[in-house]
Amino acid sequence: MKCAPGPGGNDLHGSAPDESPLALVLIDVINDLDFKGNQAIVKVASRMARSIAALKRRVKAAGVPVIYVNDNFGLWQSDFRKLIEHCLNDGEEVARILRPEDDDYFVLKPKHSGFYSTTRDTLLRYLGASSVILTGIAANICVLFTANDAYMRDLKLFVPEDCTVSNSEEENRFAMEQMRRILKADIRPSVKINFGELLKDAA
């Protein structure tokens, strides 16, 4: 990946000077998992988090940027760092495993899709990304809504089947199949993703 300043050679807007045809997106992983009907997700969330963490290490080694897209949980006076602090103080294992690093990007979203009323479009254009790897919670809601909006923007989609969870295994399977069949998403397990090939194809 080539790293270069923004247009004009100066980073006037405080953005990290990154450029990549591919981006890894972590959806709602900074989460206290405190909601009605959370039992099924809590049981498998740690396994999902470890898969995402391993994938994140691989993408960063390949020079691929990481974007956290997180719900604000209706807390309009909050920010991403406060959400992280809340989840870590609450002892949430997923947030601990997937705690953001200093060079990661983050976007707060008010609704299900990572594109609705967010800066996500602007960030992806800045990066020059034409492909995205979507991971996180939940495959049948926020991941699916984000994937749908990404598909309508002609972005190539990857949604590794081991890097998402839903309220039930049945709902997760259905959502993954919908994304594979309707949105043309590649749902191969994260360990089978070849970043050399992806970056070459996306460039």
CSV table of C-alpha atoms in Angstrom, one decimal:
chain,number,residue,atom,x,y,z
A,1,MET,CA,0.0,0.0,0.0
A,2,LYS,CA,1.3,3.5,-0.8
A,3,CYS,CA,1.0,6.0,1.9
A,4,ALA,CA,0.8,9.6,0.7
A,5,PRO,CA,-0.5,13.0,1.9
A,6,GLY,CA,-4.0,14.1,0.9
A,7,PRO,CA,-4.8,16.1,-2.2
A,8,GLY,CA,-2.3,18.9,-2.7
A,9,GLY,CA,0.4,17.2,-0.6
A,10,ASN,CA,-0.8,18.4,2.8
A,11,ASP,CA,-3.0,16.7,5.3
A,12,LEU,CA,-5.0,19.8,6.1
A,13,HIS,CA,-8.0,18.0,7.7
A,14,GLY,CA,-6.1,15.9,10.2
A,15,SER,CA,-6.8,12.6,8.4
A,16,ALA,CA,-4.3,9.8,8.5
A,17,PRO,CA,-2.4,9.8,5.1
A,18,ASP,CA,-3.6,6.4,3.9
A,19,GLU,CA,-4.5,5.0,0.5
A,20,SER,CA,-5.8,1.5,-0.1
A,21,PRO,CA,-8.2,-0.2,-2.5
A,22,LEU,CA,-9.4,-2.5,0.4
A,23,ALA,CA,-10.6,-1.7,3.9
A,24,LEU,CA,-11.5,-3.9,6.9
A,25,VAL,CA,-14.7,-2.8,8.7
A,26,LEU,CA,-15.6,-3.8,12.3
A,27,ILE,CA,-19.3,-3.2,12.9
A,28,ASP,CA,-20.6,-2.6,16.5
A,29,VAL,CA,-17.9,-4.7,18.2
A,30,ILE,CA,-17.4,-2.0,20.9
A,31,ASN,CA,-20.5,-3.2,22.6
A,32,ASP,CA,-21.5,-4.1,26.1
A,33,LEU,CA,-23.9,-6.8,24.7
A,34,ASP,CA,-26.5,-5.7,27.2
A,35,PHE,CA,-29.8,-6.0,25.4
A,36,LYS,CA,-32.9,-8.2,25.3
A,37,GLY,CA,-32.3,-11.6,23.8
A,38,ASN,CA,-28.5,-11.4,24.0
A,39,GLN,CA,-27.9,-14.9,25.3
A,40,ALA,CA,-27.1,-16.5,21.9
A,41,ILE,CA,-24.7,-13.8,20.9
A,42,VAL,CA,-22.9,-13.7,24.2
A,43,LYS,CA,-22.2,-17.5,23.9
A,44,VAL,CA,-20.3,-17.1,20.5
A,45,ALA,CA,-19.2,-13.5,20.6
A,46,SER,CA,-15.7,-14.2,22.1
A,47,ARG,CA,-15.0,-16.8,19.4
A,48,MET,CA,-16.0,-14.3,16.7
A,49,ALA,CA,-13.9,-11.6,18.3
A,50,ARG,CA,-10.8,-13.8,18.3
A,51,SER,CA,-11.4,-14.5,14.6
A,52,ILE,CA,-11.7,-10.8,13.8
A,53,ALA,CA,-8.6,-10.0,15.9
A,54,ALA,CA,-6.5,-12.6,13.9
A,55,LEU,CA,-7.9,-11.1,10.6
A,56,LYS,CA,-7.1,-7.6,11.8
A,57,ARG,CA,-3.5,-8.6,12.5
A,58,ARG,CA,-3.2,-10.0,9.0
A,59,VAL,CA,-4.8,-7.0,7.2
A,60,LYS,CA,-2.6,-4.5,9.1
A,61,ALA,CA,0.5,-6.6,8.2
A,62,ALA,CA,-0.7,-6.2,4.5
A,63,GLY,CA,-1.1,-2.5,4.9
A,64,VAL,CA,-4.9,-2.5,4.8
A,65,PRO,CA,-6.7,0.2,6.9
A,66,VAL,CA,-9.1,-0.8,9.7
A,67,ILE,CA,-12.4,1.1,10.2
A,68,TYR,CA,-14.5,0.7,13.3
A,69,VAL,CA,-18.2,1.6,12.6
A,70,ASN,CA,-20.1,1.7,15.8
A,71,ASP,CA,-23.6,2.5,17.0
A,72,ASN,CA,-23.8,5.4,19.4
A,73,PHE,CA,-26.6,3.6,21.3
A,74,GLY,CA,-28.7,6.7,21.3
A,75,LEU,CA,-26.1,8.6,23.3
A,76,TRP,CA,-25.7,11.7,21.3
A,77,GLN,CA,-23.4,13.4,23.8
A,78,SER,CA,-21.0,10.4,23.8
A,79,ASP,CA,-18.1,9.7,21.5
A,80,PHE,CA,-16.2,6.6,20.5
A,81,ARG,CA,-13.6,6.8,23.2
A,82,LYS,CA,-16.3,7.0,25.9
A,83,LEU,CA,-18.0,4.0,24.4
A,84,ILE,CA,-14.7,2.1,24.6
A,85,GLU,CA,-14.1,3.1,28.2
A,86,HIS,CA,-17.7,2.1,29.1
A,87,CYS,CA,-17.4,-1.4,27.6
A,88,LEU,CA,-13.9,-2.0,29.0
A,89,ASN,CA,-15.0,-0.9,32.5
A,90,ASP,CA,-18.0,-3.2,32.1
A,91,GLY,CA,-15.6,-6.1,31.6
A,92,GLU,CA,-16.9,-6.9,28.1
A,93,GLU,CA,-14.5,-9.4,26.5
A,94,VAL,CA,-15.3,-8.6,22.9
A,95,ALA,CA,-14.3,-5.0,23.4
A,96,ARG,CA,-11.2,-6.0,25.2
A,97,ILE,CA,-10.1,-8.4,22.4
A,98,LEU,CA,-10.9,-5.9,19.7
A,99,ARG,CA,-9.8,-2.7,21.4
A,100,PRO,CA,-8.9,-0.1,18.7
A,101,GLU,CA,-5.3,0.9,18.1
A,102,ASP,CA,-4.1,4.5,17.5
A,103,ASP,CA,-3.9,4.2,13.8
A,104,ASP,CA,-7.4,2.7,13.3
A,105,TYR,CA,-10.3,4.8,11.9
A,106,PHE,CA,-13.7,5.1,13.6
A,107,VAL,CA,-17.1,6.2,12.5
A,108,LEU,CA,-20.2,6.6,14.8
A,109,LYS,CA,-23.5,5.6,13.2
A,110,PRO,CA,-27.0,6.6,14.5
A,111,LYS,CA,-28.9,3.7,12.8
A,112,HIS,CA,-28.3,0.2,11.4
A,113,SER,CA,-26.3,0.9,8.3
A,114,GLY,CA,-22.7,2.1,8.6
A,115,PHE,CA,-23.4,4.5,5.7
A,116,TYR,CA,-26.6,6.2,6.9
A,117,SER,CA,-25.9,9.7,8.2
A,118,THR,CA,-22.2,9.0,8.7
A,119,THR,CA,-18.8,10.0,7.2
A,120,ARG,CA,-18.2,6.5,5.9
A,121,ASP,CA,-18.6,7.5,2.2
A,122,THR,CA,-16.2,10.3,2.6
A,123,LEU,CA,-13.6,8.1,4.4
A,124,LEU,CA,-13.8,5.4,1.7
A,125,ARG,CA,-13.4,7.9,-1.1
A,126,TYR,CA,-10.4,9.4,0.8
A,127,LEU,CA,-8.8,5.9,1.1
A,128,GLY,CA,-9.7,5.1,-2.5
A,129,ALA,CA,-11.3,1.8,-1.4
A,130,SER,CA,-13.3,-0.2,-3.9
A,131,SER,CA,-13.6,-3.4,-1.8
A,132,VAL,CA,-14.6,-3.9,1.9
A,133,ILE,CA,-14.4,-6.7,4.3
A,134,LEU,CA,-17.3,-6.5,6.7
A,135,THR,CA,-17.3,-8.1,10.2
A,136,GLY,CA,-19.1,-7.8,13.5
A,137,ILE,CA,-22.5,-7.7,15.2
A,138,ALA,CA,-25.1,-8.7,14.0
A,139,ALA,CA,-25.0,-10.4,10.6
A,140,ASN,CA,-28.8,-10.2,10.3
A,141,ILE,CA,-29.1,-6.6,11.2
A,142,CYS,CA,-26.3,-4.0,11.1
A,143,VAL,CA,-23.9,-6.1,9.0
A,144,LEU,CA,-26.6,-6.9,6.5
A,145,PHE,CA,-27.8,-3.2,6.3
A,146,THR,CA,-24.3,-2.0,5.8
A,147,ALA,CA,-23.6,-4.7,3.2
A,148,ASN,CA,-26.7,-3.7,1.3
A,149,ASP,CA,-25.6,0.0,1.2
A,150,ALA,CA,-22.1,-1.1,0.2
A,151,TYR,CA,-23.5,-3.2,-2.6
A,152,MET,CA,-25.6,-0.3,-3.9
A,153,ARG,CA,-22.4,1.8,-4.0
A,154,ASP,CA,-20.7,-0.8,-6.2
A,155,LEU,CA,-18.2,-1.9,-3.6
A,156,LYS,CA,-16.9,-5.4,-3.8
A,157,LEU,CA,-18.0,-7.3,-0.6
A,158,PHE,CA,-16.3,-9.8,1.6
A,159,VAL,CA,-18.1,-11.0,4.8
A,160,PRO,CA,-16.1,-13.8,6.4
A,161,GLU,CA,-18.6,-16.3,7.9
A,162,ASP,CA,-16.4,-16.8,11.0
A,163,CYS,CA,-16.4,-13.1,11.8
A,164,THR,CA,-20.1,-12.4,12.4
A,165,VAL,CA,-22.7,-13.4,14.8
A,166,SER,CA,-26.5,-13.0,15.1
A,167,ASN,CA,-29.3,-13.6,17.6
A,168,SER,CA,-29.4,-17.3,16.5
A,169,GLU,CA,-27.4,-19.6,14.3
A,170,GLU,CA,-30.4,-19.9,12.0
A,171,GLU,CA,-30.6,-16.2,11.5
A,172,ASN,CA,-26.9,-15.9,11.0
A,173,ARG,CA,-26.9,-18.6,8.3
A,174,PHE,CA,-29.9,-17.0,6.5
A,175,ALA,CA,-28.3,-13.5,6.6
A,176,MET,CA,-25.0,-14.9,5.3
A,177,GLU,CA,-26.7,-16.7,2.5
A,178,GLN,CA,-28.7,-13.5,1.6
A,179,MET,CA,-25.4,-11.5,1.4
A,180,ARG,CA,-23.8,-14.3,-0.7
A,181,ARG,CA,-26.6,-14.7,-3.1
A,182,ILE,CA,-28.2,-11.3,-3.4
A,183,LEU,CA,-25.3,-8.9,-2.6
A,184,LYS,CA,-22.6,-11.1,-4.3
A,185,ALA,CA,-20.6,-11.2,-1.1
A,186,ASP,CA,-17.6,-13.5,-0.8
A,187,ILE,CA,-18.3,-15.3,2.6
A,188,ARG,CA,-15.2,-17.6,2.7
A,189,PRO,CA,-13.7,-18.0,6.2
A,190,SER,CA,-11.2,-15.3,7.1
A,191,VAL,CA,-8.3,-17.8,7.2
A,192,LYS,CA,-8.8,-18.5,3.5
A,193,ILE,CA,-8.6,-14.8,2.4
A,194,ASN,CA,-5.5,-14.1,0.4
A,195,PHE,CA,-4.6,-10.5,0.8
A,196,GLY,CA,-2.1,-10.4,-2.0
A,197,GLU,CA,-4.8,-11.5,-4.4
A,198,LEU,CA,-7.4,-9.2,-3.0
A,199,LEU,CA,-5.2,-6.2,-3.2
A,200,LYS,CA,-4.1,-7.0,-6.7
A,201,ASP,CA,-7.8,-7.5,-7.8
A,202,ALA,CA,-9.0,-4.4,-6.0
A,203,ALA,CA,-6.2,-2.1,-7.3
